[in-house]
CSV table of C-alpha atoms in Angstrom, one decimal:
chain,number,residue,atom,x,y,z
A,1,MET,CA,-8.6,23.5,20.3
A,2,LEU,CA,-8.6,22.0,17.3
A,3,GLU,CA,-9.6,18.5,17.0
A,4,ARG,CA,-6.3,16.1,16.2
A,5,ILE,CA,-7.1,13.4,13.3
A,6,LEU,CA,-4.1,10.8,12.7
A,7,LEU,CA,-4.4,9.6,8.8
A,8,ILE,CA,-2.8,6.4,8.2
A,9,GLU,CA,-2.2,6.1,4.2
A,10,ASP,CA,0.1,4.9,1.8
A,11,ASP,CA,-1.1,6.0,-1.0
A,12,GLU,CA,0.7,10.0,-1.1
A,13,ALA,CA,-2.2,11.4,-3.8
A,14,ILE,CA,-5.3,10.0,-1.3
A,15,SER,CA,-3.7,11.1,1.7
A,16,GLU,CA,-3.3,14.3,0.3
A,17,MET,CA,-6.6,14.8,-0.6
A,18,VAL,CA,-8.3,13.3,2.6
A,19,ARG,CA,-5.8,15.5,4.6
A,20,SER,CA,-6.5,18.8,2.9
A,21,TYR,CA,-10.2,18.3,3.3
A,22,LEU,CA,-10.3,17.7,6.8
A,23,VAL,CA,-8.4,20.6,7.4
A,24,LYS,CA,-11.1,22.8,5.7
A,25,GLU,CA,-13.3,21.1,8.0
A,26,GLY,CA,-11.6,22.1,10.8
A,27,TYR,CA,-9.5,19.6,11.6
A,28,GLU,CA,-5.7,19.2,12.6
A,29,VAL,CA,-4.2,16.5,10.8
A,30,GLU,CA,-0.7,14.3,11.0
A,31,THR,CA,-0.3,11.6,8.3
A,32,ALA,CA,1.9,8.4,8.5
A,33,PHE,CA,2.7,6.6,5.1
A,34,ASP,CA,3.5,3.3,6.7
A,35,GLY,CA,3.1,0.7,9.6
A,36,GLU,CA,6.3,2.0,11.7
A,37,ALA,CA,5.7,5.8,11.4
A,38,ALA,CA,2.4,5.5,12.1
A,39,GLU,CA,3.1,3.7,15.3
A,40,SER,CA,6.1,6.5,16.3
A,41,VAL,CA,3.3,8.8,15.4
A,42,PHE,CA,1.1,7.8,17.1
A,43,ARG,CA,3.2,7.4,20.7
A,44,LEU,CA,4.6,10.7,20.5
A,45,LYS,CA,0.7,12.5,21.0
A,46,PRO,CA,-2.5,12.2,21.7
A,47,PHE,CA,-5.2,12.2,19.0
A,48,ASP,CA,-9.2,12.4,18.7
A,49,LEU,CA,-9.5,10.2,15.8
A,50,VAL,CA,-7.2,7.7,13.7
A,51,LEU,CA,-8.4,7.1,10.0
A,52,LEU,CA,-6.7,3.8,9.2
A,53,ASP,CA,-5.8,1.9,5.7
A,54,LEU,CA,-5.7,-1.8,6.3
A,55,MET,CA,-3.1,-2.3,3.3
A,56,LEU,CA,-0.2,-0.9,4.5
A,57,PRO,CA,4.2,-1.4,4.2
A,58,LYS,CA,6.6,-2.5,6.6
A,59,ARG,CA,3.4,-3.1,9.4
A,60,SER,CA,-0.2,-4.0,8.5
A,61,GLY,CA,-3.0,-2.1,9.3
A,62,THR,CA,-4.9,-4.7,11.6
A,63,ASP,CA,-0.9,-4.7,13.2
A,64,ILE,CA,-1.2,-1.3,14.0
A,65,LEU,CA,-4.8,-1.6,15.2
A,66,GLN,CA,-4.0,-4.0,17.6
A,67,THR,CA,-1.2,-1.8,18.8
A,68,ILE,CA,-3.6,1.3,19.6
A,69,ARG,CA,-5.8,-0.7,21.2
A,70,SER,CA,-3.7,-2.2,23.6
A,71,SER,CA,-3.5,1.1,25.3
A,72,SER,CA,-5.7,3.3,24.1
A,73,LEU,CA,-9.7,3.9,23.3
A,74,VAL,CA,-9.4,6.4,20.8
A,75,PRO,CA,-11.9,6.3,17.8
A,76,VAL,CA,-10.6,4.3,14.7
A,77,LEU,CA,-12.1,4.5,11.4
A,78,ILE,CA,-10.7,2.0,9.1
A,79,MET,CA,-10.6,2.6,4.9
A,80,SER,CA,-9.9,0.0,2.6
A,81,ALA,CA,-10.7,-0.8,-0.6
A,82,LYS,CA,-11.6,-4.7,0.2
A,83,ASP,CA,-15.3,-5.1,0.4
A,84,SER,CA,-15.8,-8.1,1.9
A,85,ASP,CA,-17.1,-9.4,5.2
A,86,VAL,CA,-13.8,-10.9,5.9
A,87,ASP,CA,-11.9,-7.9,6.0
A,88,LYS,CA,-14.9,-6.1,8.1
A,89,ALA,CA,-14.5,-8.8,10.7
A,90,LEU,CA,-11.1,-8.6,11.0
A,91,GLY,CA,-11.2,-4.9,11.1
A,92,LEU,CA,-13.8,-4.5,13.6
A,93,GLY,CA,-13.5,-7.5,15.9
A,94,PHE,CA,-9.5,-6.0,16.4
A,95,GLY,CA,-11.5,-2.9,18.2
A,96,ALA,CA,-12.1,-0.5,14.9
A,97,ASP,CA,-15.4,1.9,15.4
A,98,ASP,CA,-16.2,2.1,11.8
A,99,TYR,CA,-15.4,1.3,8.6
A,100,ILE,CA,-15.6,2.9,5.0
A,101,THR,CA,-14.9,1.5,1.7
A,102,LYS,CA,-12.9,2.9,-1.0
A,103,PRO,CA,-13.5,4.6,-3.0
A,104,PHE,CA,-15.8,7.2,-0.6
A,105,SER,CA,-16.7,10.7,-0.8
A,106,MET,CA,-15.5,13.4,1.2
A,107,ILE,CA,-18.7,14.6,2.2
A,108,GLU,CA,-19.7,11.0,3.8
A,109,LEU,CA,-15.7,10.6,5.4
A,110,ALA,CA,-16.3,14.0,6.9
A,111,ALA,CA,-19.5,13.2,8.1
A,112,ARG,CA,-18.3,9.5,9.6
A,113,VAL,CA,-15.2,11.2,11.2
A,114,LYS,CA,-17.6,14.0,13.3
A,115,ALA,CA,-19.9,11.3,14.1
A,116,ALA,CA,-17.3,9.0,15.7
A,117,ILE,CA,-15.7,11.7,17.9
A,118,ARG,CA,-18.9,12.8,19.3
A,119,ARG,CA,-19.6,9.5,19.9
A,120,ALA,CA,-16.3,9.6,21.9
A,121,GLY,CA,-17.1,12.7,23.5
A,122,TYR,CA,-20.7,10.4,24.8
A,123,ALA,CA,-18.1,7.5,26.1
A,124,ALA,CA,-15.6,9.8,27.6
A,125,ALA,CA,-18.8,11.8,29.5
A,126,GLY,CA,-19.7,8.5,31.1
A,127,THR,CA,-23.5,9.1,29.3
A,128,PRO,CA,-24.3,7.0,26.3
A,129,ARG,CA,-27.0,7.9,24.7
A,130,GLU,CA,-29.0,4.8,25.1
A,131,GLU,CA,-28.2,4.3,28.6
A,132,MET,CA,-29.4,7.2,30.1
A,133,SER,CA,-32.8,6.1,31.0
A,134,LEU,CA,-31.6,3.2,32.4
A,135,PRO,CA,-31.7,2.1,36.3
A,136,ALA,CA,-28.5,2.4,38.1
A,137,SER,CA,-27.8,-1.1,38.7
A,138,GLN,CA,-29.7,-3.7,36.7
A,139,THR,CA,-29.0,-7.4,35.8
A,140,ILE,CA,-30.8,-9.6,33.1
A,141,THR,CA,-31.0,-13.1,32.6
A,142,LEU,CA,-32.4,-14.9,30.0
A,143,ARG,CA,-32.1,-19.2,29.5
A,144,GLY,CA,-28.5,-19.3,30.4
A,145,LEU,CA,-27.6,-15.9,29.8
A,146,THR,CA,-26.9,-13.2,32.0
A,147,VAL,CA,-26.4,-9.4,31.1
A,148,ASP,CA,-25.2,-7.1,33.5
A,149,LEU,CA,-25.9,-3.8,32.4
A,150,ASP,CA,-23.9,-2.1,35.4
A,151,ASN,CA,-20.8,-4.0,34.7
A,152,PHE,CA,-21.0,-4.1,31.1
A,153,SER,CA,-20.8,-7.8,31.4
A,154,ALA,CA,-22.0,-11.0,30.2
A,155,LEU,CA,-22.2,-14.4,31.5
A,156,LYS,CA,-23.1,-17.7,29.4
A,157,ASN,CA,-23.9,-20.9,31.7
A,158,GLY,CA,-21.6,-18.9,34.3
A,159,GLU,CA,-18.5,-18.4,32.3
A,160,GLU,CA,-17.5,-14.6,31.0
A,161,VAL,CA,-18.4,-14.0,27.4
A,162,LYS,CA,-15.8,-11.4,25.5
A,163,LEU,CA,-17.6,-8.8,24.2
A,164,THR,CA,-16.2,-5.8,22.5
A,165,ALA,CA,-18.2,-2.6,23.1
A,166,LYS,CA,-20.4,-2.8,20.4
A,167,GLU,CA,-21.0,-6.5,20.7
A,168,PHE,CA,-22.3,-5.4,24.5
A,169,HIS,CA,-24.6,-2.4,23.3
A,170,ILE,CA,-26.0,-4.1,20.8
A,171,LEU,CA,-26.8,-7.0,23.3
A,172,LYS,CA,-28.1,-4.6,25.6
A,173,LEU,CA,-30.4,-3.1,23.5
A,174,PHE,CA,-32.3,-5.9,22.4
A,175,VAL,CA,-32.4,-7.6,26.2
A,176,THR,CA,-33.9,-4.2,27.4
A,177,HIS,CA,-36.7,-3.8,25.0
A,178,PRO,CA,-38.1,-7.3,24.9
A,179,GLY,CA,-40.5,-8.0,22.1
A,180,ARG,CA,-39.5,-4.8,19.8
A,181,VAL,CA,-38.6,-5.1,16.5
A,182,PHE,CA,-35.2,-3.4,15.8
A,183,THR,CA,-34.7,-2.4,12.2
A,184,LYS,CA,-30.7,-2.0,11.0
A,185,ALA,CA,-30.9,1.9,10.7
A,186,GLN,CA,-32.5,1.7,14.6
A,187,ILE,CA,-29.9,-0.3,15.6
A,188,TYR,CA,-26.8,1.9,13.8
A,189,ALA,CA,-28.2,5.0,15.5
A,190,SER,CA,-28.9,3.6,18.9
A,191,VAL,CA,-25.5,1.7,19.2
A,192,TRP,CA,-23.4,4.1,16.8
A,193,ALA,CA,-25.5,7.1,18.1
A,194,ASP,CA,-25.4,8.4,14.5
A,195,ASP,CA,-27.3,8.3,10.9
A,196,TYR,CA,-27.2,5.1,9.4
A,197,TYR,CA,-25.5,5.5,5.5
A,198,GLY,CA,-27.2,2.0,4.3
A,199,ASP,CA,-23.6,-0.2,4.9
A,200,GLU,CA,-25.0,-3.5,6.4
A,201,ASN,CA,-21.8,-5.2,6.5
A,202,VAL,CA,-21.1,-3.6,9.4
A,203,ILE,CA,-24.4,-4.8,11.3
A,204,ASN,CA,-23.8,-7.6,9.8
A,205,VAL,CA,-20.4,-8.4,11.0
A,206,HIS,CA,-21.3,-7.3,14.5
A,207,MET,CA,-24.4,-9.6,14.8
A,208,ARG,CA,-22.6,-12.5,13.6
A,209,ARG,CA,-19.9,-12.0,16.1
A,210,LEU,CA,-22.4,-11.3,18.8
A,211,ARG,CA,-24.3,-14.7,18.1
A,212,GLU,CA,-21.1,-16.7,17.8
A,213,LYS,CA,-20.6,-16.1,21.7
A,214,ILE,CA,-24.0,-16.1,23.0
A,215,GLU,CA,-25.2,-18.7,20.9
A,216,ASP,CA,-25.6,-22.5,21.3
A,217,ASP,CA,-25.8,-22.7,17.2
A,218,PRO,CA,-25.3,-19.6,15.5
A,219,SER,CA,-26.7,-20.8,12.6
A,220,HIS,CA,-30.1,-21.1,14.2
A,221,PRO,CA,-30.2,-18.2,16.8
A,222,GLU,CA,-32.4,-18.6,19.5
A,223,TYR,CA,-31.7,-15.0,21.6
A,224,ILE,CA,-31.4,-12.6,18.3
A,225,LYS,CA,-34.2,-13.6,15.8
A,226,THR,CA,-34.0,-12.4,12.5
A,227,LEU,CA,-37.0,-11.2,11.0
A,228,TRP,CA,-36.1,-11.2,7.0
A,229,GLY,CA,-36.8,-8.1,5.5
A,230,ILE,CA,-37.5,-6.3,8.6
A,231,GLY,CA,-34.9,-6.5,11.4
A,232,TYR,CA,-34.1,-8.6,14.5
A,233,LYS,CA,-35.9,-8.5,17.6
A,234,LEU,CA,-35.0,-10.8,21.2
A,235,GLY,CA,-36.0,-14.3,21.0
A,236,GLU,CA,-38.7,-16.0,23.4
A,237,VAL,CA,-36.0,-17.2,25.9
A,238,GLN,CA,-36.5,-18.1,29.4
């Protein structure tokens, strides 16, 4: 059975270009050109991935993303001409899995589509690649921060920290490898289970949002330290 993609893009020329390429790559692609049509199509049948433009008529892309996330964990890859951290934070914070900036190459888009669907397959099987060697049950506590690897949850000073799946997996990567330095490429390869395309903003946004949730002072982080020009490592917190 062909993997089914919902392509939500109001520019019909771009939509047809993307649709044609992905069909040649072996996918079944359905299109919607505005937010209302997208919501209707999404409710009709299951999809393996959603390609979502942020700037849509009738209902915005972020509205559609929130609607999708209220009932589904289907991978969502945002496409947008806006190339700012604000737009990335908005989209990724609402539960998008990846972000690609227009203009993009069809080869890169196809690679990201394939990777997102593959990652969803890992999650559905219950065996994310970076978890396979972890103990069956483990809780790690670092000076007021408790990370429950079994239940995918975290507490800060006894109160729940509401993390997205990506934020939790980034945090888990560091607390399970104390002392190790991770480059952005290594973080992406582990958490996204894919090759790194050099889009630093994806990592920057997730790291910033994670720090806002776990650090006492996000501008002077203690849990996850930045090593300028190298990457990140777990701070020496007891």
